[in-house]
């Protein structure tokens, strides 16, 4: 996938690609919806972006890793903060986003809507 000159670039972008749940592949295998990144004038790597629903699952998993425990085990204030962060990241524009987040937090959809409305108040 890479030449020696590309390696620092690949190493630099890999954490970002991982954070968004993307997949890195050789540029010549890029599809029409993939993003090809260039380095020093040459195509270095292609990034296959995840589907939005997969992105939400990936974001929730990353938040769990950051918290060091399941999101359902957080206290109410922490869950409200998670909902605020997810709203800022567009999580609730994804189909079934509220249900997915509610399940991850171990709360009802109604509770998630209450958290969202509380932020707007």
Coordinates of C-alpha atoms in Angstrom, one line a residue:
X1 CA 0.0 0.0 0.0
X2 CA 2.8 2.4 0.8
X3 CA 6.3 3.2 -0.2
X4 CA 9.0 4.2 2.3
X5 CA 8.3 7.9 1.7
X6 CA 4.6 7.5 2.4
X7 CA 5.1 5.7 5.8
X8 CA 5.3 8.9 8.0
X9 CA 2.1 10.2 6.3
X10 CA 0.3 6.9 6.8
X11 CA 1.4 6.7 10.4
X12 CA 0.2 10.3 10.9
X13 CA -3.3 9.8 9.4
X14 CA -4.0 6.3 10.9
X15 CA -5.3 7.6 14.3
X16 CA -7.8 9.9 12.5
X17 CA -9.0 7.1 10.2
X18 CA -9.3 4.8 13.2
X19 CA -11.2 7.4 15.2
X20 CA -13.8 7.8 12.5
X21 CA -14.1 4.1 11.9
X22 CA -12.7 4.3 8.4
X23 CA -10.6 1.8 6.5
X24 CA -7.3 2.4 4.8
X25 CA -6.6 0.8 1.5
X26 CA -4.2 1.1 -1.5
X27 CA -5.1 4.1 -3.7
X28 CA -5.6 1.9 -6.7
X29 CA -8.3 0.0 -4.9
X30 CA -10.3 3.2 -4.2
X31 CA -14.0 3.2 -5.1
X32 CA -15.9 6.3 -6.2
X33 CA -17.0 7.1 -2.6
X34 CA -13.5 6.7 -1.1
X35 CA -11.2 9.6 -0.3
X36 CA -7.7 9.4 -1.8
X37 CA -5.0 11.2 0.2
X38 CA -1.9 12.4 -1.5
X39 CA 1.6 12.9 -0.1
X40 CA 4.4 14.8 -1.8
X41 CA 2.5 14.8 -5.1
X42 CA 1.6 11.1 -5.2
X43 CA -1.5 9.2 -4.1
X44 CA -0.5 7.6 -0.8
X45 CA -3.6 6.0 0.6
X46 CA -7.4 5.7 0.1
X47 CA -9.8 6.0 3.0
X48 CA -13.1 4.2 3.0
X49 CA -15.5 6.1 5.2
X50 CA -17.9 4.2 7.3
X51 CA -21.7 4.3 6.9
X52 CA -23.3 6.8 9.3
X53 CA -25.0 4.1 11.4
X54 CA -21.6 2.3 11.7
X55 CA -20.0 5.6 12.7
X56 CA -22.4 6.0 15.6
X57 CA -21.6 2.5 16.9
X58 CA -17.9 3.3 16.5
X59 CA -18.3 6.7 18.3
X60 CA -20.1 4.9 21.2
X61 CA -17.4 2.3 21.5
X62 CA -14.7 5.0 21.5
X63 CA -16.6 6.9 24.3
X64 CA -16.8 3.6 26.3
X65 CA -13.1 3.1 25.9
X66 CA -12.4 6.7 27.0
X67 CA -14.7 6.3 30.1
X68 CA -13.1 2.9 30.9
X69 CA -16.5 1.3 31.5
X70 CA -19.8 0.7 29.8
X71 CA -21.8 3.9 29.2
X72 CA -24.7 2.3 30.9
X73 CA -22.7 2.4 34.2
X74 CA -22.2 6.2 34.1
X75 CA -24.1 8.4 36.5
X76 CA -26.9 10.6 35.2
X77 CA -24.8 13.8 34.8
X78 CA -22.2 11.8 32.8
X79 CA -24.9 10.3 30.6
X80 CA -26.2 13.8 29.9
X81 CA -22.7 14.9 28.9
X82 CA -22.5 12.0 26.6
X83 CA -25.8 12.9 25.0
X84 CA -24.6 16.6 24.6
X85 CA -21.4 15.4 22.9
X86 CA -23.3 13.0 20.6
X87 CA -25.7 15.7 19.6
X88 CA -22.9 18.0 18.7
X89 CA -21.4 15.3 16.5
X90 CA -24.7 14.7 14.7
X91 CA -25.5 11.3 16.2
X92 CA -29.3 12.0 16.3
X93 CA -29.5 12.7 12.6
X94 CA -28.8 9.1 12.0
X95 CA -31.8 6.8 11.6
X96 CA -32.5 5.1 14.9
X97 CA -29.8 7.3 16.6
X98 CA -31.9 8.0 19.7
X99 CA -32.7 4.3 20.1
X100 CA -29.0 3.3 19.6
X101 CA -27.8 5.8 22.1
X102 CA -30.6 5.0 24.6
X103 CA -29.6 1.3 24.4
X104 CA -25.9 2.1 24.9
X105 CA -26.7 4.3 27.9
X106 CA -29.1 1.8 29.4
X107 CA -32.0 4.4 29.4
X108 CA -35.2 4.8 27.6
X109 CA -35.7 6.9 24.4
X110 CA -37.8 9.2 26.5
X111 CA -34.8 9.8 28.8
X112 CA -32.6 10.6 25.9
X113 CA -35.2 13.1 24.6
X114 CA -35.3 14.7 28.1
X115 CA -31.6 15.1 28.1
X116 CA -31.7 16.7 24.6
X117 CA -34.5 19.0 25.7
X118 CA -32.7 19.9 28.9
X119 CA -29.7 21.1 26.8
X120 CA -32.0 23.4 24.7
X121 CA -33.7 24.9 27.8

